[in-house]
Amino acid sequence: MGAGRAGAGRCGVETGWRVRIRHSTFVEYEGEAASSYNEVRMTPVDDHRQATLDCSLVVRPATPVWTYRDYWGTHVSVFDVTGGHRTLAIEAEARVDTSPVRPLARPLSWDLLRNVSGPVAELLRPTERTTITCGEVGLAQTHGRDPHETAEAIAWAVHERVEYVPGATGVLTSAQEAWDQGKGVCQDMAHLTVALMRAAGLPARYVSGYIHPAADAVIGEPVAGQSHAWVEYWSGEWNALDPTNRSKVGETHVVVARGRDYADVPPLKGIYQGPPAGRQEVKVEVTRLA
């Protein structure tokens, strides 16, 4: 595969890039933890939009790791550390073929979208993090737009409304809070976009994964990547938009998890018995391989 050249990849994926992702998490407790119980979402999905060629997860202290797919189709790794430990290190690595931006298919009618059934219907309902007041719902009115036009109008409006300011919010910040203060990070823009899409009658879901920071990435050059969040909306099929970057989702994006909001997709979630505080370091390295 050459740079900028799309072709047919494994499982029918129209490939744009091949990327390697290394995601390292290091936890250090202020003392010894007696035990910890953890679940990790760091393995990219394998579907018709991207192909995960290989992946690995290494945990230290060494311990058995079990895997399963959750309700939303995310690959989850589960492990317990039952002996005393002062640190916890998790190293995830994967190679993935991504897809270029896809052309949009003709959407379903608004009546069909607002009356979907099954699992998709769950993604019309607000959650605690994706609830907004009536004042903001006006932004989500269709005003003669089709579903694709509405989705883009909402995502780009969120991009204009919310200034990207690292540290301005936390993992518990709601869509309403991000709207009110006009500051946030990718997680907040994704929550707000999902909230407004649902208010408009579009089933929408929160997506987490990784993004390469350069659209013209040099092949073979490792760079500091980012954990990232964007959205997908249902129009008869799933389509993706990135409100933080005011862009459609293509070669630079790698999907790891999907759900109703961030609560369904955290990269690391767990409990431990031990000291009340500690520190956590996270590093993501992304390399375009082809």
mmCIF file with all atom_site columns, C-alpha atoms in Angstrom, residues 163-272:
data_model
loop_
_atom_site.group_PDB
_atom_site.id
_atom_site.type_symbol
_atom_site.label_atom_id
_atom_site.label_alt_id
_atom_site.label_comp_id
_atom_site.label_asym_id
_atom_site.label_entity_id
_atom_site.label_seq_id
_atom_site.pdbx_PDB_ins_code
_atom_site.Cartn_x
_atom_site.Cartn_y
_atom_site.Cartn_z
_atom_site.occupancy
_atom_site.B_iso_or_equiv
_atom_site.pdbx_formal_charge
_atom_site.auth_seq_id
_atom_site.auth_comp_id
_atom_site.auth_asym_id
_atom_site.auth_atom_id
_atom_site.pdbx_PDB_model_num
ATOM 1   C CA . GLU A 1 163 ? -13.331 25.979 22.716 1.00 0.00 ? 163 GLU A CA 1
ATOM 2   C CA . TYR A 1 164 ? -10.787 23.187 23.052 1.00 0.00 ? 164 TYR A CA 1
ATOM 3   C CA . VAL A 1 165 ? -9.098  23.821 26.418 1.00 0.00 ? 165 VAL A CA 1
ATOM 4   C CA . PRO A 1 166 ? -7.256  20.869 28.028 1.00 0.00 ? 166 PRO A CA 1
ATOM 5   C CA . GLY A 1 167 ? -8.003  20.595 31.740 1.00 0.00 ? 167 GLY A CA 1
ATOM 6   C CA . ALA A 1 168 ? -11.138 22.740 31.563 1.00 0.00 ? 168 ALA A CA 1
ATOM 7   C CA . THR A 1 169 ? -13.370 19.750 32.356 1.00 0.00 ? 169 THR A CA 1
ATOM 8   C CA . GLY A 1 170 ? -13.237 16.292 33.912 1.00 0.00 ? 170 GLY A CA 1
ATOM 9   C CA . VAL A 1 171 ? -14.554 12.826 33.083 1.00 0.00 ? 171 VAL A CA 1
ATOM 10  C CA . LEU A 1 172 ? -17.825 13.571 34.912 1.00 0.00 ? 172 LEU A CA 1
ATOM 11  C CA . THR A 1 173 ? -18.572 16.806 33.031 1.00 0.00 ? 173 THR A CA 1
ATOM 12  C CA . SER A 1 174 ? -21.952 16.718 31.273 1.00 0.00 ? 174 SER A CA 1
ATOM 13  C CA . ALA A 1 175 ? -22.922 18.012 27.849 1.00 0.00 ? 175 ALA A CA 1
ATOM 14  C CA . GLN A 1 176 ? -24.888 20.806 29.503 1.00 0.00 ? 176 GLN A CA 1
ATOM 15  C CA . GLU A 1 177 ? -21.880 21.938 31.530 1.00 0.00 ? 177 GLU A CA 1
ATOM 16  C CA . ALA A 1 178 ? -19.662 21.984 28.445 1.00 0.00 ? 178 ALA A CA 1
ATOM 17  C CA . TRP A 1 179 ? -22.267 24.031 26.582 1.00 0.00 ? 179 TRP A CA 1
ATOM 18  C CA . ASP A 1 180 ? -22.698 26.501 29.434 1.00 0.00 ? 180 ASP A CA 1
ATOM 19  C CA . GLN A 1 181 ? -18.993 27.194 29.948 1.00 0.00 ? 181 GLN A CA 1
ATOM 20  C CA . GLY A 1 182 ? -18.055 27.009 26.267 1.00 0.00 ? 182 GLY A CA 1
ATOM 21  C CA . LYS A 1 183 ? -14.852 25.117 27.013 1.00 0.00 ? 183 LYS A CA 1
ATOM 22  C CA . GLY A 1 184 ? -13.872 21.489 27.056 1.00 0.00 ? 184 GLY A CA 1
ATOM 23  C CA . VAL A 1 185 ? -12.031 18.663 25.341 1.00 0.00 ? 185 VAL A CA 1
ATOM 24  C CA . CYS A 1 186 ? -12.933 16.049 22.731 1.00 0.00 ? 186 CYS A CA 1
ATOM 25  C CA . GLN A 1 187 ? -14.970 14.066 25.259 1.00 0.00 ? 187 GLN A CA 1
ATOM 26  C CA . ASP A 1 188 ? -17.188 17.077 25.974 1.00 0.00 ? 188 ASP A CA 1
ATOM 27  C CA . MET A 1 189 ? -17.687 17.902 22.297 1.00 0.00 ? 189 MET A CA 1
ATOM 28  C CA . ALA A 1 190 ? -18.637 14.291 21.606 1.00 0.00 ? 190 ALA A CA 1
ATOM 29  C CA . HIS A 1 191 ? -21.128 14.233 24.506 1.00 0.00 ? 191 HIS A CA 1
ATOM 30  C CA . LEU A 1 192 ? -22.701 17.506 23.386 1.00 0.00 ? 192 LEU A CA 1
ATOM 31  C CA . THR A 1 193 ? -22.918 16.423 19.742 1.00 0.00 ? 193 THR A CA 1
ATOM 32  C CA . VAL A 1 194 ? -24.498 13.110 20.721 1.00 0.00 ? 194 VAL A CA 1
ATOM 33  C CA . ALA A 1 195 ? -27.001 14.941 22.946 1.00 0.00 ? 195 ALA A CA 1
ATOM 34  C CA . LEU A 1 196 ? -28.077 17.313 20.185 1.00 0.00 ? 196 LEU A CA 1
ATOM 35  C CA . MET A 1 197 ? -28.265 14.592 17.548 1.00 0.00 ? 197 MET A CA 1
ATOM 36  C CA . ARG A 1 198 ? -30.543 12.530 19.769 1.00 0.00 ? 198 ARG A CA 1
ATOM 37  C CA . ALA A 1 199 ? -32.698 15.605 20.418 1.00 0.00 ? 199 ALA A CA 1
ATOM 38  C CA . ALA A 1 200 ? -33.049 15.996 16.643 1.00 0.00 ? 200 ALA A CA 1
ATOM 39  C CA . GLY A 1 201 ? -34.216 12.385 16.287 1.00 0.00 ? 201 GLY A CA 1
ATOM 40  C CA . LEU A 1 202 ? -30.916 10.889 15.119 1.00 0.00 ? 202 LEU A CA 1
ATOM 41  C CA . PRO A 1 203 ? -29.708 7.787  16.972 1.00 0.00 ? 203 PRO A CA 1
ATOM 42  C CA . ALA A 1 204 ? -26.132 8.627  17.974 1.00 0.00 ? 204 ALA A CA 1
ATOM 43  C CA . ARG A 1 205 ? -23.324 6.943  19.855 1.00 0.00 ? 205 ARG A CA 1
ATOM 44  C CA . TYR A 1 206 ? -20.096 7.991  21.537 1.00 0.00 ? 206 TYR A CA 1
ATOM 45  C CA . VAL A 1 207 ? -16.883 6.630  19.999 1.00 0.00 ? 207 VAL A CA 1
ATOM 46  C CA . SER A 1 208 ? -13.460 6.439  21.611 1.00 0.00 ? 208 SER A CA 1
ATOM 47  C CA . GLY A 1 209 ? -10.168 5.508  20.042 1.00 0.00 ? 209 GLY A CA 1
ATOM 48  C CA . TYR A 1 210 ? -6.986  7.078  18.748 1.00 0.00 ? 210 TYR A CA 1
ATOM 49  C CA . ILE A 1 211 ? -6.106  9.746  16.230 1.00 0.00 ? 211 ILE A CA 1
ATOM 50  C CA . HIS A 1 212 ? -2.894  10.446 14.361 1.00 0.00 ? 212 HIS A CA 1
ATOM 51  C CA . PRO A 1 213 ? -2.245  14.195 14.691 1.00 0.00 ? 213 PRO A CA 1
ATOM 52  C CA . ALA A 1 214 ? -1.001  14.648 11.109 1.00 0.00 ? 214 ALA A CA 1
ATOM 53  C CA . ALA A 1 215 ? -3.133  14.156 8.010  1.00 0.00 ? 215 ALA A CA 1
ATOM 54  C CA . ASP A 1 216 ? 0.090   14.027 5.975  1.00 0.00 ? 216 ASP A CA 1
ATOM 55  C CA . ALA A 1 217 ? 1.902   11.651 8.326  1.00 0.00 ? 217 ALA A CA 1
ATOM 56  C CA . VAL A 1 218 ? 5.382   10.476 7.383  1.00 0.00 ? 218 VAL A CA 1
ATOM 57  C CA . ILE A 1 219 ? 5.471   6.707  6.936  1.00 0.00 ? 219 ILE A CA 1
ATOM 58  C CA . GLY A 1 220 ? 7.559   4.970  9.610  1.00 0.00 ? 220 GLY A CA 1
ATOM 59  C CA . GLU A 1 221 ? 7.854   7.982  11.919 1.00 0.00 ? 221 GLU A CA 1
ATOM 60  C CA . PRO A 1 222 ? 6.507   7.389  15.476 1.00 0.00 ? 222 PRO A CA 1
ATOM 61  C CA . VAL A 1 223 ? 4.694   10.407 16.912 1.00 0.00 ? 223 VAL A CA 1
ATOM 62  C CA . ALA A 1 224 ? 2.911   11.239 20.133 1.00 0.00 ? 224 ALA A CA 1
ATOM 63  C CA . GLY A 1 225 ? -0.683  10.322 19.389 1.00 0.00 ? 225 GLY A CA 1
ATOM 64  C CA . GLN A 1 226 ? -3.820  10.939 21.377 1.00 0.00 ? 226 GLN A CA 1
ATOM 65  C CA . SER A 1 227 ? -6.723  9.104  22.861 1.00 0.00 ? 227 SER A CA 1
ATOM 66  C CA . HIS A 1 228 ? -9.675  10.726 21.165 1.00 0.00 ? 228 HIS A CA 1
ATOM 67  C CA . ALA A 1 229 ? -13.487 10.834 21.091 1.00 0.00 ? 229 ALA A CA 1
ATOM 68  C CA . TRP A 1 230 ? -15.949 11.474 18.264 1.00 0.00 ? 230 TRP A CA 1
ATOM 69  C CA . VAL A 1 231 ? -19.485 10.451 17.278 1.00 0.00 ? 231 VAL A CA 1
ATOM 70  C CA . GLU A 1 232 ? -21.406 8.159  14.963 1.00 0.00 ? 232 GLU A CA 1
ATOM 71  C CA . TYR A 1 233 ? -25.029 8.706  13.903 1.00 0.00 ? 233 TYR A CA 1
ATOM 72  C CA . TRP A 1 234 ? -27.500 6.302  12.334 1.00 0.00 ? 234 TRP A CA 1
ATOM 73  C CA . SER A 1 235 ? -29.085 7.160  8.983  1.00 0.00 ? 235 SER A CA 1
ATOM 74  C CA . GLY A 1 236 ? -29.768 3.575  7.913  1.00 0.00 ? 236 GLY A CA 1
ATOM 75  C CA . GLU A 1 237 ? -26.065 2.886  8.426  1.00 0.00 ? 237 GLU A CA 1
ATOM 76  C CA . TRP A 1 238 ? -23.519 4.341  10.817 1.00 0.00 ? 238 TRP A CA 1
ATOM 77  C CA . ASN A 1 239 ? -21.647 7.486  9.776  1.00 0.00 ? 239 ASN A CA 1
ATOM 78  C CA . ALA A 1 240 ? -18.879 9.221  11.742 1.00 0.00 ? 240 ALA A CA 1
ATOM 79  C CA . LEU A 1 241 ? -18.056 12.874 12.442 1.00 0.00 ? 241 LEU A CA 1
ATOM 80  C CA . ASP A 1 242 ? -15.313 14.465 14.538 1.00 0.00 ? 242 ASP A CA 1
ATOM 81  C CA . PRO A 1 243 ? -16.632 17.710 16.066 1.00 0.00 ? 243 PRO A CA 1
ATOM 82  C CA . THR A 1 244 ? -13.343 18.517 17.811 1.00 0.00 ? 244 THR A CA 1
ATOM 83  C CA . ASN A 1 245 ? -11.488 18.718 14.483 1.00 0.00 ? 245 ASN A CA 1
ATOM 84  C CA . ARG A 1 246 ? -14.530 19.740 12.411 1.00 0.00 ? 246 ARG A CA 1
ATOM 85  C CA . SER A 1 247 ? -13.886 16.826 10.109 1.00 0.00 ? 247 SER A CA 1
ATOM 86  C CA . LYS A 1 248 ? -15.236 13.590 8.807  1.00 0.00 ? 248 LYS A CA 1
ATOM 87  C CA . VAL A 1 249 ? -13.606 10.418 10.122 1.00 0.00 ? 249 VAL A CA 1
ATOM 88  C CA . GLY A 1 250 ? -11.083 8.683  7.914  1.00 0.00 ? 250 GLY A CA 1
ATOM 89  C CA . GLU A 1 251 ? -7.558  7.287  7.776  1.00 0.00 ? 251 GLU A CA 1
ATOM 90  C CA . THR A 1 252 ? -6.252  9.069  10.857 1.00 0.00 ? 252 THR A CA 1
ATOM 91  C CA . HIS A 1 253 ? -8.886  7.632  13.223 1.00 0.00 ? 253 HIS A CA 1
ATOM 92  C CA . VAL A 1 254 ? -8.795  4.205  14.914 1.00 0.00 ? 254 VAL A CA 1
ATOM 93  C CA . VAL A 1 255 ? -11.946 2.982  16.703 1.00 0.00 ? 255 VAL A CA 1
ATOM 94  C CA . VAL A 1 256 ? -11.570 1.156  20.017 1.00 0.00 ? 256 VAL A CA 1
ATOM 95  C CA . ALA A 1 257 ? -14.951 1.410  21.738 1.00 0.00 ? 257 ALA A CA 1
ATOM 96  C CA . ARG A 1 258 ? -18.518 2.587  21.225 1.00 0.00 ? 258 ARG A CA 1
ATOM 97  C CA . GLY A 1 259 ? -21.356 3.225  23.647 1.00 0.00 ? 259 GLY A CA 1
ATOM 98  C CA . ARG A 1 260 ? -23.981 5.619  24.964 1.00 0.00 ? 260 ARG A CA 1
ATOM 99  C CA . ASP A 1 261 ? -21.370 7.933  26.487 1.00 0.00 ? 261 ASP A CA 1
ATOM 100 C CA . TYR A 1 262 ? -17.935 7.854  28.128 1.00 0.00 ? 262 TYR A CA 1
ATOM 101 C CA . ALA A 1 263 ? -19.197 5.645  30.963 1.00 0.00 ? 263 ALA A CA 1
ATOM 102 C CA . ASP A 1 264 ? -19.433 2.745  28.485 1.00 0.00 ? 264 ASP A CA 1
ATOM 103 C CA . VAL A 1 265 ? -15.912 3.109  27.048 1.00 0.00 ? 265 VAL A CA 1
ATOM 104 C CA . PRO A 1 266 ? -13.197 4.091  29.595 1.00 0.00 ? 266 PRO A CA 1
ATOM 105 C CA . PRO A 1 267 ? -9.752  2.718  28.588 1.00 0.00 ? 267 PRO A CA 1
ATOM 106 C CA . LEU A 1 268 ? -9.054  1.605  32.170 1.00 0.00 ? 268 LEU A CA 1
ATOM 107 C CA . LYS A 1 269 ? -11.662 0.963  34.836 1.00 0.00 ? 269 LYS A CA 1
ATOM 108 C CA . GLY A 1 270 ? -11.230 -0.797 38.144 1.00 0.00 ? 270 GLY A CA 1
ATOM 109 C CA . ILE A 1 271 ? -11.058 -0.796 41.899 1.00 0.00 ? 271 ILE A CA 1
ATOM 110 C CA . TYR A 1 272 ? -8.221  -1.527 44.298 1.00 0.00 ? 272 TYR A CA 1
#
